[in-house]
Amino acid sequence: MSSRKALIRRPSPRLAEGLVTHVERSAVDAGLALRQWEEYARTLRAHGWETVEVAPVDDCPDGVFVEDTVVMFRNVALISRPGALVRRPETAAVEERLTALGCSVNRVREPGTLDGGDVLKVGDTLYVGRGGRTDAAGVAQLRAAFEPLGARVVAVPVSKVLHLKSAVTALPDGTVIGYEPLVDAPSVFPRFLPVPEESGGHVVLLGGGKLLIAASAPRTAGLLADLGYTPVPVDISEFERLEGCVTCLSVRVRDLYT
């Protein structure tokens, strides 16, 4: 069995009704979105990730953004309590799937709120965005769940985008990248590299220096290639209309027993 698994969830037929907060609503082509999602999943598999489908939640337009439902640290899953009330039904099937995979499962409890997209892991440091969907009680519960396991939790402000990982992600060497006009506090990160496109701030580490990146960020892909990485572009245009990015569409579960 592969030790590199990626949770994914098929988009809802109601995807076009998904929430938007920092962008103007534009028309979403649900059929194209499904094809893009299928290509995204194929790309993960082509680079050594076994995709594990979580049961769909067709009544939840944002359910495809599975990253928001859980934070993984080692073999422990912290099931989120989404800041948007309409998204809370998304978590139950994720918890079931992770339990079946052998993960230890904790949950964010009321009244705390935490979205997985607000948590950026850089080594053993967990940066958590505060100001949008994640509140102080959610941050406290993240700290309580993972600091005993060796994590360092650092709260950072988020006001310009939906989630922290809507603004920044990290390269394999720990350098945080982002489109600087959307990053509240670049100085929080020991190493920050500005990128030239908004969607260029989002990469998924596929392993071996390969980085999944949105096709809408060709200049950033060139910059990353110059740094010695191999960009792997995928077209996720329909999800970008809903403030989605490449990280939102999967949860990577690495070595389950370490």
C-alpha positions as YAML, in Angstrom:
chain: A
units: angstrom
residues:
- id: 1
  name: MET
  ca: [0.00, 0.00, 0.00]
- id: 2
  name: SER
  ca: [1.33, 3.46, -0.87]
- id: 3
  name: SER
  ca: [2.42, 5.56, 2.10]
- id: 4
  name: ARG
  ca: [1.66, 8.71, 0.10]
- id: 5
  name: LYS
  ca: [-2.05, 9.27, -0.06]
- id: 6
  name: ALA
  ca: [-4.05, 12.30, -1.10]
- id: 7
  name: LEU
  ca: [-7.64, 12.79, -0.02]
- id: 8
  name: ILE
  ca: [-9.81, 14.28, -2.74]
- id: 9
  name: ARG
  ca: [-13.54, 14.88, -3.09]
- id: 10
  name: ARG
  ca: [-15.59, 15.07, -6.28]
- id: 11
  name: PRO
  ca: [-17.11, 18.50, -6.94]
- id: 12
  name: SER
  ca: [-20.76, 19.04, -6.13]
- id: 13
  name: PRO
  ca: [-23.20, 19.66, -9.01]
- id: 14
  name: ARG
  ca: [-23.93, 22.89, -7.07]
- id: 15
  name: LEU
  ca: [-20.29, 24.04, -7.26]
- id: 16
  name: ALA
  ca: [-21.28, 27.31, -8.93]
- id: 17
  name: GLU
  ca: [-23.12, 28.29, -5.72]
- id: 18
  name: GLY
  ca: [-19.89, 28.16, -3.70]
- id: 19
  name: LEU
  ca: [-19.04, 30.99, -1.31]
- id: 20
  name: VAL
  ca: [-16.97, 33.96, -2.45]
- id: 21
  name: THR
  ca: [-15.65, 36.62, -0.08]
- id: 22
  name: HIS
  ca: [-12.73, 38.51, -1.63]
- id: 23
  name: VAL
  ca: [-13.55, 38.24, -5.35]
- id: 24
  name: GLU
  ca: [-16.55, 39.15, -7.47]
- id: 25
  name: ARG
  ca: [-18.74, 36.22, -8.41]
- id: 26
  name: SER
  ca: [-18.33, 34.99, -11.97]
- id: 27
  name: ALA
  ca: [-19.94, 32.13, -13.85]
- id: 28
  name: VAL
  ca: [-18.57, 28.66, -13.11]
- id: 29
  name: ASP
  ca: [-18.79, 25.88, -15.69]
- id: 30
  name: ALA
  ca: [-19.53, 22.78, -13.58]
- id: 31
  name: GLY
  ca: [-18.78, 20.38, -16.43]
- id: 32
  name: LEU
  ca: [-15.38, 21.95, -17.08]
- id: 33
  name: ALA
  ca: [-14.70, 21.99, -13.35]
- id: 34
  name: LEU
  ca: [-15.29, 18.24, -13.15]
- id: 35
  name: ARG
  ca: [-12.87, 17.63, -16.03]
- id: 36
  name: GLN
  ca: [-10.27, 19.85, -14.38]
- id: 37
  name: TRP
  ca: [-10.71, 18.01, -11.09]
- id: 38
  name: GLU
  ca: [-10.26, 14.65, -12.83]
- id: 39
  name: GLU
  ca: [-7.05, 15.92, -14.46]
- id: 40
  name: TYR
  ca: [-5.84, 17.22, -11.09]
- id: 41
  name: ALA
  ca: [-6.39, 13.75, -9.58]
- id: 42
  name: ARG
  ca: [-4.62, 12.08, -12.53]
- id: 43
  name: THR
  ca: [-1.67, 14.40, -12.04]
- id: 44
  name: LEU
  ca: [-1.37, 13.45, -8.38]
- id: 45
  name: ARG
  ca: [-1.42, 9.76, -9.29]
- id: 46
  name: ALA
  ca: [1.14, 10.26, -12.05]
- id: 47
  name: HIS
  ca: [3.54, 11.63, -9.45]
- id: 48
  name: GLY
  ca: [3.21, 8.79, -6.97]
- id: 49
  name: TRP
  ca: [0.24, 9.81, -4.85]
- id: 50
  name: GLU
  ca: [-2.55, 7.34, -4.29]
- id: 51
  name: THR
  ca: [-5.81, 9.29, -4.44]
- id: 52
  name: VAL
  ca: [-8.41, 8.42, -1.82]
- id: 53
  name: GLU
  ca: [-11.89, 9.73, -2.56]
- id: 54
  name: VAL
  ca: [-13.95, 11.02, 0.32]
- id: 55
  name: ALA
  ca: [-17.70, 10.51, -0.04]
- id: 56
  name: PRO
  ca: [-19.19, 13.42, -1.98]
- id: 57
  name: VAL
  ca: [-21.43, 16.00, -0.31]
- id: 58
  name: ASP
  ca: [-23.57, 17.17, -3.18]
- id: 59
  name: ASP
  ca: [-25.55, 19.59, -1.00]
- id: 60
  name: CYS
  ca: [-22.34, 21.43, -0.06]
- id: 61
  name: PRO
  ca: [-21.16, 23.55, -3.01]
- id: 62
  name: ASP
  ca: [-17.70, 24.04, -1.48]
- id: 63
  name: GLY
  ca: [-17.15, 20.39, -0.57]
- id: 64
  name: VAL
  ca: [-14.51, 19.88, -3.28]
- id: 65
  name: PHE
  ca: [-12.19, 22.13, -1.25]
- id: 66
  name: VAL
  ca: [-11.39, 19.22, 1.03]
- id: 67
  name: GLU
  ca: [-8.28, 20.86, 2.50]
- id: 68
  name: ASP
  ca: [-10.49, 22.98, 4.74]
- id: 69
  name: THR
  ca: [-11.92, 19.99, 6.61]
- id: 70
  name: VAL
  ca: [-8.79, 18.75, 8.39]
- id: 71
  name: VAL
  ca: [-5.24, 19.54, 9.45]
- id: 72
  name: MET
  ca: [-2.75, 16.66, 9.41]
- id: 73
  name: PHE
  ca: [0.39, 16.53, 11.55]
- id: 74
  name: ARG
  ca: [2.22, 13.22, 11.41]
- id: 75
  name: ASN
  ca: [-0.43, 10.53, 11.93]
- id: 76
  name: VAL
  ca: [-2.85, 12.80, 13.78]
- id: 77
  name: ALA
  ca: [-5.83, 14.45, 12.12]
- id: 78
  name: LEU
  ca: [-7.53, 17.49, 13.60]
- id: 79
  name: ILE
  ca: [-10.99, 17.66, 12.04]
- id: 80
  name: SER
  ca: [-11.88, 21.28, 11.49]
- id: 81
  name: ARG
  ca: [-14.94, 23.24, 12.52]
- id: 82
  name: PRO
  ca: [-15.38, 25.49, 9.48]
- id: 83
  name: GLY
  ca: [-15.91, 29.18, 10.05]
- id: 84
  name: ALA
  ca: [-18.73, 29.16, 7.49]
- id: 85
  name: LEU
  ca: [-21.76, 27.43, 9.00]
- id: 86
  name: VAL
  ca: [-22.88, 25.98, 5.66]
- id: 87
  name: ARG
  ca: [-19.59, 24.09, 5.33]
- id: 88
  name: ARG
  ca: [-19.79, 22.17, 8.61]
- id: 89
  name: PRO
  ca: [-21.53, 19.11, 7.10]
- id: 90
  name: GLU
  ca: [-18.39, 18.55, 4.98]
- id: 91
  name: THR
  ca: [-16.29, 17.15, 7.82]
- id: 92
  name: ALA
  ca: [-18.07, 13.91, 8.81]
- id: 93
  name: ALA
  ca: [-17.10, 11.86, 5.74]
- id: 94
  name: VAL
  ca: [-13.50, 13.09, 5.98]
- id: 95
  name: GLU
  ca: [-13.30, 11.92, 9.59]
- id: 96
  name: GLU
  ca: [-14.66, 8.50, 8.56]
- id: 97
  name: ARG
  ca: [-12.10, 8.16, 5.76]
- id: 98
  name: LEU
  ca: [-9.14, 9.14, 7.93]
- id: 99
  name: THR
  ca: [-10.24, 6.80, 10.70]
- id: 100
  name: ALA
  ca: [-10.38, 3.99, 8.14]
- id: 101
  name: LEU
  ca: [-6.84, 4.89, 7.05]
- id: 102
  name: GLY
  ca: [-5.62, 4.39, 10.62]
- id: 103
  name: CYS
  ca: [-5.17, 8.02, 11.63]
- id: 104
  name: SER
  ca: [-5.66, 9.22, 15.17]
- id: 105
  name: VAL
  ca: [-8.51, 11.74, 15.03]
- id: 106
  name: ASN
  ca: [-9.23, 14.81, 17.13]
- id: 107
  name: ARG
  ca: [-11.86, 17.49, 16.50]
- id: 108
  name: VAL
  ca: [-12.10, 21.24, 16.90]
- id: 109
  name: ARG
  ca: [-14.90, 21.81, 19.43]
- id: 110
  name: GLU
  ca: [-17.49, 24.53, 19.75]
- id: 111
  name: PRO
  ca: [-17.14, 27.49, 19.98]
- id: 112
  name: GLY
  ca: [-13.80, 27.39, 18.14]
- id: 113
  name: THR
  ca: [-13.60, 27.67, 14.35]
- id: 114
  name: LEU
  ca: [-10.71, 26.53, 12.19]
- id: 115
  name: ASP
  ca: [-10.41, 26.01, 8.43]
- id: 116
  name: GLY
  ca: [-7.66, 23.72, 7.20]
- id: 117
  name: GLY
  ca: [-6.78, 26.21, 4.48]
- id: 118
  name: ASP
  ca: [-5.61, 28.57, 7.22]
- id: 119
  name: VAL
  ca: [-2.79, 26.25, 8.30]
- id: 120
  name: LEU
  ca: [0.57, 26.20, 6.51]
- id: 121
  name: LYS
  ca: [3.09, 23.56, 7.60]
- id: 122
  name: VAL
  ca: [6.77, 24.39, 7.22]
- id: 123
  name: GLY
  ca: [8.73, 21.58, 8.83]
- id: 124
  name: ASP
  ca: [7.39, 21.32, 12.36]
- id: 125
  name: THR
  ca: [6.09, 24.90, 12.36]
- id: 126
  name: LEU
  ca: [2.38, 25.41, 11.78]
- id: 127
  name: TYR
  ca: [1.51, 28.93, 10.68]
- id: 128
  name: VAL
  ca: [-2.19, 29.56, 11.25]
- id: 129
  name: GLY
  ca: [-4.11, 32.45, 9.74]
- id: 130
  name: ARG
  ca: [-6.28, 34.54, 12.05]
- id: 131
  name: GLY
  ca: [-8.91, 36.97, 10.91]
- id: 132
  name: GLY
  ca: [-11.19, 35.17, 8.50]
- id: 133
  name: ARG
  ca: [-12.62, 31.69, 9.01]
- id: 134
  name: THR
  ca: [-10.33, 30.76, 11.92]
- id: 135
  name: ASP
  ca: [-10.75, 32.35, 15.37]
- id: 136
  name: ALA
  ca: [-8.67, 32.53, 18.55]
- id: 137
  name: ALA
  ca: [-10.35, 29.47, 20.07]
- id: 138
  name: GLY
  ca: [-9.57, 27.48, 16.92]
- id: 139
  name: VAL
  ca: [-5.93, 28.52, 17.11]
- id: 140
  name: ALA
  ca: [-5.81, 27.47, 20.78]
- id: 141
  name: GLN
  ca: [-7.22, 24.04, 19.92]
- id: 142
  name: LEU
  ca: [-4.72, 23.61, 17.07]
- id: 143
  name: ARG
  ca: [-1.96, 24.40, 19.55]
- id: 144
  name: ALA
  ca: [-3.36, 21.96, 22.13]
- id: 145
  name: ALA
  ca: [-3.62, 19.17, 19.56]
- id: 146
  name: PHE
  ca: [-0.18, 19.44, 17.98]
- id: 147
  name: GLU
  ca: [2.29, 21.16, 20.31]
- id: 148
  name: PRO
  ca: [2.53, 17.99, 22.47]
- id: 149
  name: LEU
  ca: [3.63, 16.20, 19.26]
- id: 150
  name: GLY
  ca: [6.48, 18.64, 18.67]
- id: 151
  name: ALA
  ca: [4.76, 21.27, 16.54]
- id: 152
  name: ARG
  ca: [5.36, 24.99, 16.92]
- id: 153
  name: VAL
  ca: [2.18, 27.00, 16.25]
- id: 154
  name: VAL
  ca: [2.51, 30.59, 15.05]
- id: 155
  name: ALA
  ca: [-0.60, 32.72, 14.50]
- id: 156
  name: VAL
  ca: [-0.37, 35.23, 11.63]
- id: 157
  name: PRO
  ca: [-2.86, 37.86, 10.47]
- id: 158
  name: VAL
  ca: [-5.06, 37.27, 7.42]
- id: 159
  name: SER
  ca: [-7.24, 40.09, 6.10]
- id: 160
  name: LYS
  ca: [-6.69, 40.31, 2.34]
- id: 161
  name: VAL
  ca: [-7.61, 36.77, 1.29]
- id: 162
  name: LEU
  ca: [-9.94, 33.97, 2.35]
- id: 163
  name: HIS
  ca: [-7.35, 31.72, 3.99]
- id: 164
  name: LEU
  ca: [-3.66, 31.93, 4.85]
- id: 165
  name: LYS
  ca: [-2.90, 29.44, 2.07]
- id: 166
  name: SER
  ca: [-4.82, 31.67, -0.34]
- id: 167
  name: ALA
  ca: [-1.82, 33.99, 0.12]
- id: 168
  name: VAL
  ca: [1.21, 31.80, 0.83]
- id: 169
  name: THR
  ca: [2.60, 28.27, 0.61]
- id: 170
  name: ALA
  ca: [6.13, 26.91, 1.09]
- id: 171
  name: LEU
  ca: [8.82, 25.41, -1.11]
- id: 172
  name: PRO
  ca: [10.60, 22.18, -0.12]
- id: 173
  name: ASP
  ca: [13.47, 24.16, 1.44]
- id: 174
  name: GLY
  ca: [11.05, 26.01, 3.73]
- id: 175
  name: THR
  ca: [11.01, 29.29, 1.80]
- id: 176
  name: VAL
  ca: [7.51, 30.77, 1.95]
- id: 177
  name: ILE
  ca: [6.23, 32.14, -1.36]
- id: 178
  name: GLY
  ca: [3.35, 34.48, -2.05]
- id: 179
  name: TYR
  ca: [2.03, 37.39, -4.08]
- id: 180
  name: GLU
  ca: [3.13, 40.19, -1.78]
- id: 181
  name: PRO
  ca: [0.12, 42.53, -2.15]
- id: 182
  name: LEU
  ca: [-2.04, 39.79, -0.62]
- id: 183
  name: VAL
  ca: [0.29, 38.86, 2.25]
- id: 184
  name: ASP
  ca: [-0.46, 40.70, 5.49]
- id: 185
  name: ALA
  ca: [2.88, 40.14, 7.21]
- id: 186
  name: PRO
  ca: [5.69, 38.71, 5.03]
- id: 187
  name: SER
  ca: [8.19, 39.48, 7.80]
- id: 188
  name: VAL
  ca: [6.61, 36.75, 9.96]
- id: 189
  name: PHE
  ca: [8.33, 34.16, 7.80]
- id: 190
  name: PRO
  ca: [12.10, 33.65, 8.19]
- id: 191
  name: ARG
  ca: [12.45, 33.36, 4.40]
- id: 192
  name: PHE
  ca: [9.89, 34.94, 2.07]
- id: 193
  name: LEU
  ca: [10.08, 35.02, -1.73]
- id: 194
  name: PRO
  ca: [7.60, 37.23, -3.58]
- id: 195
  name: VAL
  ca: [6.17, 35.80, -6.79]
- id: 196
  name: PRO
  ca: [4.80, 37.76, -9.77]
- id: 197
  name: GLU
  ca: [1.28, 36.33, -9.96]
- id: 198
  name: GLU
  ca: [-1.52, 35.95, -7.44]
- id: 199
  name: SER
  ca: [-2.03, 32.26, -8.24]
- id: 200
  name: GLY
  ca: [1.72, 31.69, -8.16]
- id: 201
  name: GLY
  ca: [1.72, 31.75, -4.37]
- id: 202
  name: HIS
  ca: [0.21, 28.28, -4.24]
- id: 203
  name: VAL
  ca: [2.17, 25.07, -4.78]
- id: 204
  name: VAL
  ca: [1.66, 21.46, -3.76]
- id: 205
  name: LEU
  ca: [4.87, 19.55, -3.05]
- id: 206
  name: LEU
  ca: [4.75, 16.37, -5.12]
- id: 207
  name: GLY
  ca: [8.19, 15.12, -4.08]
- id: 208
  name: GLY
  ca: [11.51, 15.05, -5.91]
- id: 209
  name: GLY
  ca: [11.49, 18.81, -6.42]
- id: 210
  name: LYS
  ca: [8.25, 18.70, -8.42]
- id: 211
  name: LEU
  ca: [5.69, 21.40, -7.63]
- id: 212
  name: LEU
  ca: [2.04, 21.31, -8.65]
- id: 213
  name: ILE
  ca: [1.11, 24.86, -9.68]
- id: 214
  name: ALA
  ca: [-1.82, 26.53, -11.40]
- id: 215
  name: ALA
  ca: [-1.52, 26.97, -15.16]
- id: 216
  name: SER
  ca: [-2.52, 30.60, -14.60]
- id: 217
  name: ALA
  ca: [0.93, 31.37, -13.11]
- id: 218
  name: PRO
  ca: [3.42, 30.81, -15.96]
- id: 219
  name: ARG
  ca: [5.85, 33.52, -14.81]
- id: 220
  name: THR
  ca: [6.00, 32.03, -11.34]
- id: 221
  name: ALA
  ca: [6.55, 28.60, -12.86]
- id: 222
  name: GLY
  ca: [9.52, 30.05, -14.73]
- id: 223
  name: LEU
  ca: [10.90, 31.56, -11.53]
- id: 224
  name: LEU
  ca: [10.60, 28.23, -9.72]
- id: 225
  name: ALA
  ca: [12.24, 26.41, -12.62]
- id: 226
  name: ASP
  ca: [15.16, 28.86, -12.39]
- id: 227
  name: LEU
  ca: [15.49, 27.86, -8.73]
- id: 228
  name: GLY
  ca: [15.90, 24.23, -9.79]
- id: 229
  name: TYR
  ca: [12.36, 22.96, -9.22]
- id: 230
  name: THR
  ca: [10.13, 21.24, -11.75]
- id: 231
  name: PRO
  ca: [6.77, 23.00, -12.06]
- id: 232
  name: VAL
  ca: [3.82, 20.73, -12.94]
- id: 233
  name: PRO
  ca: [1.02, 23.02, -14.18]
- id: 234
  name: VAL
  ca: [-2.67, 22.13, -13.94]
- id: 235
  name: ASP
  ca: [-5.62, 24.19, -15.17]
- id: 236
  name: ILE
  ca: [-7.99, 24.91, -12.26]
- id: 237
  name: SER
  ca: [-9.63, 28.03, -13.69]
- id: 238
  name: GLU
  ca: [-13.15, 27.13, -12.54]
- id: 239
  name: PHE
  ca: [-12.02, 26.63, -8.95]
- id: 240
  name: GLU
  ca: [-10.05, 29.88, -9.01]
- id: 241
  name: ARG
  ca: [-13.34, 31.68, -9.69]
- id: 242
  name: LEU
  ca: [-14.38, 30.49, -6.20]
- id: 243
  name: GLU
  ca: [-11.12, 31.51, -4.50]
- id: 244
  name: GLY
  ca: [-9.80, 27.97, -4.81]
- id: 245
  name: CYS
  ca: [-6.18, 27.06, -5.50]
- id: 246
  name: VAL
  ca: [-4.11, 23.90, -6.06]
- id: 247
  name: THR
  ca: [-3.75, 23.21, -2.34]
- id: 248
  name: CYS
  ca: [-7.50, 23.41, -1.64]
- id: 249
  name: LEU
  ca: [-8.36, 20.35, -3.70]
- id: 250
  name: SER
  ca: [-6.46, 17.70, -1.73]
- id: 251
  name: VAL
  ca: [-5.13, 16.72, 1.67]
- id: 252
  name: ARG
  ca: [-1.84, 14.90, 1.54]
- id: 253
  name: VAL
  ca: [-1.41, 12.13, 4.09]
- id: 254
  name: ARG
  ca: [2.19, 11.04, 4.06]
- id: 255
  name: ASP
  ca: [3.76, 8.25, 6.07]
- id: 256
  name: LEU
  ca: [0.85, 7.06, 8.17]
- id: 257
  name: TYR
  ca: [2.88, 5.22, 10.75]
- id: 258
  name: THR
  ca: [5.67, 7.69, 11.48]
...
